[in-house]
């Protein structure tokens, strides 16, 4: 499995060479796989401390920490479920665009910010996490949903200071627009740059008429803007589904663990919403 290969790679690097004991040696798991999975789900949903979970399952805190680290990575690598396509998972942005073009699905894309702990004073890159919008230390997640609000993909997260459109470009959305010309994505005003670069594919709200425009033109703009907002609101519902998990209301743990946590939760939410 890819996860096992990654673990063995880290162990090989920490040892500085090949293992010196036969495979299977060392401490055994005191939690079976189902218990490890349940402990991880409880932690993701309610953010219970590892020590409390250890009491619930009758094991040491370190055993729970090890189990959550393993299962969280597995859940993050699953990708998002696809409606009416059992067994198919979307893991990359290219997967989502290929699916949308093949099935004729109009996508909705938006970003959300999660408050994180402030980096220590004197550490390089400290300002990168200060969001200009929220005036807090945050990390930004870009999410794609379909017309029913079902999560199809989320990125690896970026520092909160990064602009929404820049985060999408860094994930390779321009290349996806080029290779999948029939895909349309509904966006908000924060993605006007993408709309200018990819007309007819990156669709943002209509621009407000200039002062002095005819009343009929203003009324038409209001109707068009309302219709666009109504079509795009489903991605907001998808983001709200993610924020119902307590760990995403405010992240108080190490920042490097947030990307895997967000992708794991997005994967679980997509499984739950697949039949909507």
GROMACS .gro file of N, CA, C and O in nm, residues 49-155:
model
  428
   49UNK      N    1  -0.953   1.500   2.339
   49UNK     CA    2  -0.809   1.480   2.359
   49UNK      C    3  -0.772   1.332   2.351
   49UNK      O    4  -0.852   1.243   2.382
   50UNK      N    5  -0.648   1.306   2.313
   50UNK     CA    6  -0.601   1.168   2.302
   50UNK      C    7  -0.605   1.097   2.437
   50UNK      O    8  -0.631   0.976   2.443
   51UNK      N    9  -0.580   1.170   2.543
   51UNK     CA   10  -0.583   1.107   2.675
   51UNK      C   11  -0.724   1.060   2.712
   51UNK      O   12  -0.741   0.953   2.773
   52UNK      N   13  -0.826   1.136   2.673
   52UNK     CA   14  -0.964   1.094   2.700
   52UNK      C   15  -0.999   0.971   2.617
   52UNK      O   16  -1.062   0.876   2.667
   53UNK      N   17  -0.959   0.970   2.491
   53UNK     CA   18  -0.984   0.852   2.408
   53UNK      C   19  -0.911   0.730   2.462
   53UNK      O   20  -0.961   0.617   2.454
   54UNK      N   21  -0.792   0.753   2.518
   54UNK     CA   22  -0.720   0.642   2.578
   54UNK      C   23  -0.798   0.580   2.694
   54UNK      O   24  -0.802   0.458   2.709
   55UNK      N   25  -0.862   0.664   2.775
   55UNK     CA   26  -0.945   0.613   2.885
   55UNK      C   27  -1.066   0.537   2.831
   55UNK      O   28  -1.104   0.432   2.885
   56UNK      N   29  -1.126   0.587   2.724
   56UNK     CA   30  -1.244   0.521   2.668
   56UNK      C   31  -1.212   0.383   2.613
   56UNK      O   32  -1.292   0.289   2.626
   57UNK      N   33  -1.094   0.370   2.552
   57UNK     CA   34  -1.057   0.243   2.490
   57UNK      C   35  -0.966   0.158   2.578
   57UNK      O   36  -0.926   0.048   2.537
   58UNK      N   37  -0.931   0.207   2.696
   58UNK     CA   38  -0.849   0.129   2.788
   58UNK      C   39  -0.706   0.111   2.744
   58UNK      O   40  -0.647   0.006   2.770
   59UNK      N   41  -0.649   0.213   2.678
   59UNK     CA   42  -0.509   0.205   2.632
   59UNK      C   43  -0.438   0.334   2.673
   59UNK      O   44  -0.499   0.429   2.721
   60UNK      N   45  -0.308   0.337   2.649
   60UNK     CA   46  -0.230   0.455   2.680
   60UNK      C   47  -0.254   0.564   2.576
   60UNK      O   48  -0.293   0.535   2.462
   61UNK      N   49  -0.231   0.688   2.615
   61UNK     CA   50  -0.249   0.800   2.522
   61UNK      C   51  -0.165   0.785   2.396
   61UNK      O   52  -0.208   0.816   2.285
   62UNK      N   53  -0.041   0.737   2.412
   62UNK     CA   54   0.047   0.723   2.296
   62UNK      C   55  -0.008   0.623   2.194
   62UNK      O   56   0.014   0.638   2.073
   63UNK      N   57  -0.079   0.521   2.242
   63UNK     CA   58  -0.141   0.425   2.151
   63UNK      C   59  -0.247   0.491   2.065
   63UNK      O   60  -0.258   0.466   1.944
   64UNK      N   61  -0.327   0.579   2.125
   64UNK     CA   62  -0.429   0.653   2.050
   64UNK      C   63  -0.364   0.749   1.952
   64UNK      O   64  -0.408   0.762   1.837
   65UNK      N   65  -0.258   0.816   1.994
   65UNK     CA   66  -0.188   0.909   1.906
   65UNK      C   67  -0.135   0.837   1.783
   65UNK      O   68  -0.148   0.886   1.670
   66UNK      N   69  -0.077   0.721   1.803
   66UNK     CA   70  -0.026   0.642   1.691
   66UNK      C   71  -0.138   0.598   1.599
   66UNK      O   72  -0.126   0.606   1.477
   67UNK      N   73  -0.250   0.554   1.656
   67UNK     CA   74  -0.362   0.508   1.574
   67UNK      C   75  -0.421   0.620   1.491
   67UNK      O   76  -0.449   0.603   1.371
   68UNK      N   77  -0.439   0.738   1.551
   68UNK     CA   78  -0.498   0.850   1.479
   68UNK      C   79  -0.406   0.896   1.366
   68UNK      O   80  -0.452   0.928   1.254
   69UNK      N   81  -0.277   0.899   1.390
   69UNK     CA   82  -0.183   0.940   1.285
   69UNK      C   83  -0.189   0.846   1.166
   69UNK      O   84  -0.179   0.890   1.050
   70UNK      N   85  -0.207   0.717   1.191
   70UNK     CA   86  -0.215   0.620   1.080
   70UNK      C   87  -0.347   0.632   1.004
   70UNK      O   88  -0.348   0.640   0.881
   71UNK      N   89  -0.458   0.633   1.076
   71UNK     CA   90  -0.589   0.631   1.011
   71UNK      C   91  -0.618   0.763   0.943
   71UNK      O   92  -0.678   0.767   0.833
   72UNK      N   93  -0.576   0.874   1.001
   72UNK     CA   94  -0.600   1.005   0.940
   72UNK      C   95  -0.533   1.014   0.803
   72UNK      O   96  -0.592   1.066   0.707
   73UNK      N   97  -0.413   0.961   0.792
   73UNK     CA   98  -0.344   0.962   0.663
   73UNK      C   99  -0.416   0.875   0.561
   73UNK      O  100  -0.430   0.912   0.444
   74UNK      N  101  -0.464   0.760   0.604
   74UNK     CA  102  -0.538   0.672   0.514
   74UNK      C  103  -0.666   0.740   0.464
   74UNK      O  104  -0.699   0.734   0.345
   75UNK      N  105  -0.739   0.806   0.553
   75UNK     CA  106  -0.863   0.873   0.513
   75UNK      C  107  -0.833   0.989   0.418
   75UNK      O  108  -0.910   1.014   0.323
   76UNK      N  109  -0.723   1.061   0.440
   76UNK     CA  110  -0.690   1.174   0.355
   76UNK      C  111  -0.656   1.131   0.214
   76UNK      O  112  -0.682   1.205   0.117
   77UNK      N  113  -0.600   1.013   0.199
   77UNK     CA  114  -0.558   0.965   0.067
   77UNK      C  115  -0.671   0.898  -0.010
   77UNK      O  116  -0.652   0.863  -0.126
   78UNK      N  117  -0.789   0.880   0.052
   78UNK     CA  118  -0.899   0.813  -0.017
   78UNK      C  119  -0.957   0.896  -0.130
   78UNK      O  120  -1.009   0.844  -0.227
   79UNK      N  121  -0.953   1.027  -0.119
   79UNK     CA  122  -1.020   1.112  -0.216
   79UNK      C  123  -1.168   1.120  -0.187
   79UNK      O  124  -1.217   1.068  -0.086
   80UNK      N  125  -1.242   1.186  -0.275
   80UNK     CA  126  -1.385   1.209  -0.255
   80UNK      C  127  -1.467   1.114  -0.341
   80UNK      O  128  -1.428   1.081  -0.453
   81UNK      N  129  -1.580   1.073  -0.287
   81UNK     CA  130  -1.669   0.980  -0.358
   81UNK      C  131  -1.740   1.052  -0.472
   81UNK      O  132  -1.759   1.174  -0.470
   82UNK      N  133  -1.781   0.972  -0.571
   82UNK     CA  134  -1.850   1.025  -0.689
   82UNK      C  135  -1.993   0.971  -0.690
   82UNK      O  136  -2.014   0.850  -0.676
   83UNK      N  137  -2.094   1.058  -0.706
   83UNK     CA  138  -2.232   1.009  -0.710
   83UNK      C  139  -2.255   0.910  -0.823
   83UNK      O  140  -2.208   0.931  -0.936
   84UNK      N  141  -2.322   0.801  -0.792
   84UNK     CA  142  -2.360   0.699  -0.891
   84UNK      C  143  -2.239   0.630  -0.955
   84UNK      O  144  -2.253   0.569  -1.061
   85UNK      N  145  -2.123   0.638  -0.892
   85UNK     CA  146  -2.004   0.570  -0.945
   85UNK      C  147  -1.934   0.499  -0.829
   85UNK      O  148  -1.831   0.544  -0.779
   86UNK      N  149  -1.988   0.385  -0.783
   86UNK     CA  150  -1.927   0.315  -0.669
   86UNK      C  151  -1.782   0.275  -0.699
   86UNK      O  152  -1.751   0.225  -0.808
   87UNK      N  153  -1.696   0.300  -0.604
   87UNK     CA  154  -1.556   0.262  -0.620
   87UNK      C  155  -1.469   0.367  -0.684
   87UNK      O  156  -1.346   0.357  -0.680
   88UNK      N  157  -1.529   0.468  -0.747
   88UNK     CA  158  -1.451   0.574  -0.812
   88UNK      C  159  -1.427   0.686  -0.713
   88UNK      O  160  -1.520   0.735  -0.649
   89UNK      N  161  -1.301   0.729  -0.699
   89UNK     CA  162  -1.265   0.836  -0.606
   89UNK      C  163  -1.190   0.945  -0.683
   89UNK      O  164  -1.108   0.916  -0.771
   90UNK      N  165  -1.218   1.070  -0.650
   90UNK     CA  166  -1.151   1.185  -0.711
   90UNK      C  167  -1.044   1.236  -0.615
   90UNK      O  168  -1.076   1.279  -0.504
   91UNK      N  169  -0.919   1.229  -0.657
   91UNK     CA  170  -0.809   1.266  -0.568
   91UNK      C  171  -0.735   1.392  -0.613
   91UNK      O  172  -0.672   1.457  -0.532
   92UNK      N  173  -0.739   1.426  -0.741
   92UNK     CA  174  -0.667   1.542  -0.791
   92UNK      C  175  -0.763   1.635  -0.864
   92UNK      O  176  -0.875   1.597  -0.899
   93UNK      N  177  -0.717   1.757  -0.889
   93UNK     CA  178  -0.799   1.853  -0.962
   93UNK      C  179  -0.825   1.805  -1.104
   93UNK      O  180  -0.934   1.826  -1.158
   94UNK      N  181  -0.727   1.740  -1.165
   94UNK     CA  182  -0.747   1.686  -1.299
   94UNK      C  183  -0.854   1.577  -1.300
   94UNK      O  184  -0.932   1.567  -1.395
   95UNK      N  185  -0.859   1.496  -1.194
   95UNK     CA  186  -0.965   1.394  -1.184
   95UNK      C  187  -1.103   1.460  -1.185
   95UNK      O  188  -1.196   1.412  -1.250
   96UNK      N  189  -1.117   1.570  -1.111
   96UNK     CA  190  -1.247   1.638  -1.102
   96UNK      C  191  -1.287   1.696  -1.238
   96UNK      O  192  -1.402   1.682  -1.282
   97UNK      N  193  -1.195   1.758  -1.308
   97UNK     CA  194  -1.226   1.816  -1.438
   97UNK      C  195  -1.258   1.708  -1.540
   97UNK      O  196  -1.348   1.726  -1.623
   98UNK      N  197  -1.186   1.597  -1.535
   98UNK     CA  198  -1.215   1.487  -1.627
   98UNK      C  199  -1.354   1.431  -1.601
   98UNK      O  200  -1.431   1.402  -1.695
   99UNK      N  201  -1.389   1.415  -1.475
   99UNK     CA  202  -1.523   1.366  -1.440
   99UNK      C  203  -1.630   1.465  -1.484
   99UNK      O  204  -1.734   1.426  -1.539
  100UNK      N  205  -1.607   1.595  -1.461
  100UNK     CA  206  -1.706   1.696  -1.497
  100UNK      C  207  -1.728   1.701  -1.647
  100UNK      O  208  -1.842   1.715  -1.694
  101UNK      N  209  -1.621   1.687  -1.725
  101UNK     CA  210  -1.637   1.691  -1.871
  101UNK      C  211  -1.707   1.566  -1.922
  101UNK      O  212  -1.791   1.573  -2.013
  102UNK      N  213  -1.675   1.452  -1.865
  102UNK     CA  214  -1.737   1.327  -1.910
  102UNK      C  215  -1.885   1.321  -1.875
  102UNK      O  216  -1.965   1.268  -1.952
  103UNK      N  217  -1.922   1.377  -1.759
  103UNK     CA  218  -2.060   1.367  -1.712
  103UNK      C  219  -2.141   1.494  -1.736
  103UNK      O  220  -2.259   1.499  -1.704
  104UNK      N  221  -2.077   1.598  -1.790
  104UNK     CA  222  -2.148   1.723  -1.812
  104UNK      C  223  -2.187   1.795  -1.685
  104UNK      O  224  -2.294   1.856  -1.677
  105UNK      N  225  -2.101   1.791  -1.582
  105UNK     CA  226  -2.130   1.850  -1.453
  105UNK      C  227  -2.073   1.991  -1.446
  105UNK      O  228  -1.957   2.014  -1.481
  106UNK      N  229  -2.156   2.086  -1.403
  106UNK     CA  230  -2.110   2.222  -1.380
  106UNK      C  231  -2.057   2.231  -1.237
  106UNK      O  232  -2.128   2.199  -1.142
  107UNK      N  233  -1.934   2.276  -1.222
  107UNK     CA  234  -1.867   2.277  -1.092
  107UNK      C  235  -1.886   2.409  -1.020
  107UNK      O  236  -1.910   2.513  -1.083
  108UNK      N  237  -1.875   2.405  -0.888
  108UNK     CA  238  -1.873   2.524  -0.803
  108UNK      C  239  -1.746   2.521  -0.720
  108UNK      O  240  -1.717   2.421  -0.656
  109UNK      N  241  -1.673   2.632  -0.720
  109UNK     CA  242  -1.545   2.639  -0.648
  109UNK      C  243  -1.547   2.759  -0.554
  109UNK      O  244  -1.593   2.867  -0.589
  110UNK      N  245  -1.495   2.738  -0.434
  110UNK     CA  246  -1.483   2.847  -0.336
  110UNK      C  247  -1.374   2.811  -0.236
  110UNK      O  248  -1.328   2.695  -0.231
  111UNK      N  249  -1.333   2.910  -0.160
  111UNK     CA  250  -1.229   2.890  -0.058
  111UNK      C  251  -1.285   2.925   0.079
  111UNK      O  252  -1.377   3.007   0.092
  112UNK      N  253  -1.230   2.862   0.181
  112UNK     CA  254  -1.267   2.890   0.319
  112UNK      C  255  -1.141   2.896   0.403
  112UNK      O  256  -1.038   2.835   0.367
  113UNK      N  257  -1.147   2.969   0.513
  113UNK     CA  258  -1.030   2.986   0.599
  113UNK      C  259  -1.057   2.927   0.737
  113UNK      O  260  -1.168   2.937   0.789
  114UNK      N  261  -0.954   2.866   0.792
  114UNK     CA  262  -0.962   2.803   0.924
  114UNK      C  263  -0.859   2.869   1.015
  114UNK      O  264  -0.740   2.877   0.979
  115UNK      N  265  -0.903   2.916   1.128
  115UNK     CA  266  -0.812   2.982   1.221
  115UNK      C  267  -0.715   2.881   1.280
  115UNK      O  268  -0.754   2.772   1.323
  116UNK      N  269  -0.587   2.917   1.281
  116UNK     CA  270  -0.482   2.830   1.334
  116UNK      C  271  -0.403   2.907   1.440
  116UNK      O  272  -0.420   3.027   1.458
  117UNK      N  273  -0.317   2.835   1.508
  117UNK     CA  274  -0.235   2.897   1.612
  117UNK      C  275  -0.130   2.987   1.548
  117UNK      O  276  -0.078   2.959   1.440
  118UNK      N  277  -0.097   3.095   1.617
  118UNK     CA  278   0.001   3.190   1.566
  118UNK      C  279   0.140   3.131   1.572
  118UNK      O  280   0.181   3.077   1.676
  119UNK      N  281   0.217   3.139   1.463
  119UNK     CA  282   0.354   3.087   1.467
  119UNK      C  283   0.438   3.161   1.571
  119UNK      O  284   0.413   3.278   1.601
  120UNK      N  285   0.536   3.094   1.629
  120UNK     CA  286   0.621   3.158   1.730
  120UNK      C  287   0.692   3.281   1.675
  120UNK      O  288   0.723   3.290   1.556
  121UNK      N  289   0.719   3.378   1.763
  121UNK     CA  290   0.788   3.500   1.723
  121UNK      C  291   0.929   3.467   1.673
  121UNK      O  292   0.997   3.379   1.726
  122UNK      N  293   0.968   3.538   1.568
  122UNK     CA  294   1.101   3.517   1.513
  122UNK      C  295   1.110   3.408   1.408
  122UNK      O  296   1.215   3.393   1.344
  123UNK      N  297   1.003   3.331   1.389
  123UNK     CA  298   1.008   3.224   1.289
  123UNK      C  299   0.981   3.282   1.150
  123UNK      O  300   0.892   3.365   1.133
  124UNK      N  301   1.056   3.238   1.051
  124UNK     CA  302   1.039   3.287   0.915
  124UNK      C  303   0.903   3.249   0.858
  124UNK      O  304   0.848   3.144   0.888
  125UNK      N  305   0.848   3.338   0.775
  125UNK     CA  306   0.719   3.313   0.713
  125UNK      C  307   0.601   3.334   0.803
  125UNK      O  308   0.490   3.289   0.773
  126UNK      N  309   0.622   3.406   0.913
  126UNK     CA  310   0.515   3.422   1.011
  126UNK      C  311   0.397   3.501   0.953
  126UNK      O  312   0.281   3.471   0.980
  127UNK      N  313   0.426   3.602   0.872
  127UNK     CA  314   0.320   3.687   0.817
  127UNK      C  315   0.236   3.617   0.712
  127UNK      O  316   0.126   3.662   0.680
  128UNK      N  317   0.286   3.507   0.657
  128UNK     CA  318   0.213   3.439   0.551
  128UNK      C  319   0.079   3.384   0.597
  128UNK      O  320  -0.010   3.361   0.515
  129UNK      N  321   0.063   3.364   0.727
  129UNK     CA  322  -0.061   3.305   0.778
  129UNK      C  323  -0.163   3.411   0.821
  129UNK      O  324  -0.275   3.376   0.858
  130UNK      N  325  -0.126   3.539   0.816
  130UNK     CA  326  -0.217   3.646   0.858
  130UNK      C  327  -0.312   3.677   0.744
  130UNK      O  328  -0.271   3.727   0.639
  131UNK      N  329  -0.439   3.648   0.762
  131UNK     CA  330  -0.539   3.670   0.659
  131UNK      C  331  -0.578   3.817   0.652
  131UNK      O  332  -0.612   3.878   0.754
  132UNK      N  333  -0.575   3.873   0.532
  132UNK     CA  334  -0.617   4.011   0.515
  132UNK      C  335  -0.766   4.029   0.533
  132UNK      O  336  -0.813   4.138   0.565
  133UNK      N  337  -0.842   3.923   0.515
  133UNK     CA  338  -0.988   3.931   0.528
  133UNK      C  339  -1.031   3.913   0.673
  133UNK      O  340  -1.109   3.993   0.726
  134UNK      N  341  -0.982   3.812   0.740
  134UNK     CA  342  -1.024   3.781   0.877
  134UNK      C  343  -0.939   3.848   0.983
  134UNK      O  344  -0.976   3.848   1.101
  135UNK      N  345  -0.821   3.901   0.945
  135UNK     CA  346  -0.730   3.962   1.041
  135UNK      C  347  -0.690   3.863   1.150
  135UNK      O  348  -0.673   3.899   1.267
  136UNK      N  349  -0.675   3.737   1.111
  136UNK     CA  350  -0.635   3.632   1.203
  136UNK      C  351  -0.532   3.543   1.133
  136UNK      O  352  -0.510   3.553   1.012
  137UNK      N  353  -0.469   3.457   1.210
  137UNK     CA  354  -0.379   3.356   1.152
  137UNK      C  355  -0.465   3.240   1.102
  137UNK      O  356  -0.532   3.173   1.183
  138UNK      N  357  -0.463   3.216   0.974
  138UNK     CA  358  -0.549   3.115   0.915
  138UNK      C  359  -0.474   3.034   0.810
  138UNK      O  360  -0.365   3.070   0.766
  139UNK      N  361  -0.537   2.923   0.772
  139UNK     CA  362  -0.498   2.847   0.654
  139UNK      C  363  -0.620   2.836   0.564
  139UNK      O  364  -0.733   2.828   0.613
  140UNK      N  365  -0.597   2.836   0.433
  140UNK     CA  366  -0.705   2.846   0.335
  140UNK      C  367  -0.720   2.714   0.260
  140UNK      O  368  -0.623   2.657   0.211
  141UNK      N  369  -0.845   2.667   0.252
  141UNK     CA  370  -0.877   2.546   0.177
  141UNK      C  371  -0.963   2.582   0.057
  141UNK      O  372  -1.058   2.659   0.069
  142UNK      N  373  -0.930   2.529  -0.059
  142UNK     CA  374  -1.010   2.546  -0.180
  142UNK      C  375  -1.090   2.419  -0.202
  142UNK      O  376  -1.034   2.309  -0.203
  143UNK      N  377  -1.220   2.435  -0.221
  143UNK     CA  378  -1.312   2.321  -0.230
  143UNK      C  379  -1.394   2.330  -0.358
  143UNK      O  380  -1.434   2.440  -0.399
  144UNK      N  381  -1.419   2.215  -0.421
  144UNK     CA  382  -1.506   2.207  -0.538
  144UNK      C  383  -1.624   2.117  -0.503
  144UNK      O  384  -1.607   2.009  -0.445
  145UNK      N  385  -1.744   2.163  -0.538
  145UNK     CA  386  -1.867   2.086  -0.516
  145UNK      C  387  -1.948   2.084  -0.645
  145UNK      O  388  -1.922   2.161  -0.738
  146UNK      N  389  -2.049   1.997  -0.650
  146UNK     CA  390  -2.137   1.993  -0.766
  146UNK      C  391  -2.263   2.072  -0.739
  146UNK      O  392  -2.274   2.143  -0.638
  147UNK      N  393  -2.362   2.060  -0.827
  147UNK     CA  394  -2.482   2.142  -0.818
  147UNK      C  395  -2.571   2.106  -0.699
  147UNK      O  396  -2.661   2.181  -0.662
  148UNK      N  397  -2.545   1.991  -0.635
  148UNK     CA  398  -2.619   1.953  -0.515
  148UNK      C  399  -2.541   1.974  -0.387
  148UNK      O  400  -2.584   1.934  -0.280
  149UNK      N  401  -2.425   2.036  -0.395
  149UNK     CA  402  -2.345   2.062  -0.276
  149UNK      C  403  -2.264   1.944  -0.228
  149UNK      O  404  -2.219   1.943  -0.112
  150UNK      N  405  -2.241   1.845  -0.313
  150UNK     CA  406  -2.161   1.729  -0.275
  150UNK      C  407  -2.013   1.759  -0.301
  150UNK      O  408  -1.975   1.798  -0.411
  151UNK      N  409  -1.931   1.739  -0.199
  151UNK     CA  410  -1.788   1.768  -0.211
  151UNK      C  411  -1.722   1.673  -0.309
  151UNK      O  412  -1.736   1.551  -0.299
  152UNK      N  413  -1.649   1.731  -0.406
  152UNK     CA  414  -1.578   1.651  -0.505
  152UNK      C  415  -1.426   1.658  -0.490
  152UNK      O  416  -1.356   1.568  -0.536
  153UNK      N  417  -1.377   1.765  -0.425
  153UNK     CA  418  -1.230   1.777  -0.416
  153UNK      C  419  -1.197   1.890  -0.320
  153UNK      O  420  -1.271   1.987  -0.305
  154UNK      N  421  -1.083   1.877  -0.252
  154UNK     CA  422  -1.025   1.986  -0.175
  154UNK      C  423  -0.874   1.981  -0.191
  154UNK      O  424  -0.815   1.874  -0.210
  155UNK      N  425  -0.811   2.097  -0.185
  155UNK     CA  426  -0.667   2.104  -0.210
  155UNK      C  427  -0.588   2.072  -0.084
  155UNK      O  428  -0.642   2.027   0.016
   0.00000   0.00000   0.00000
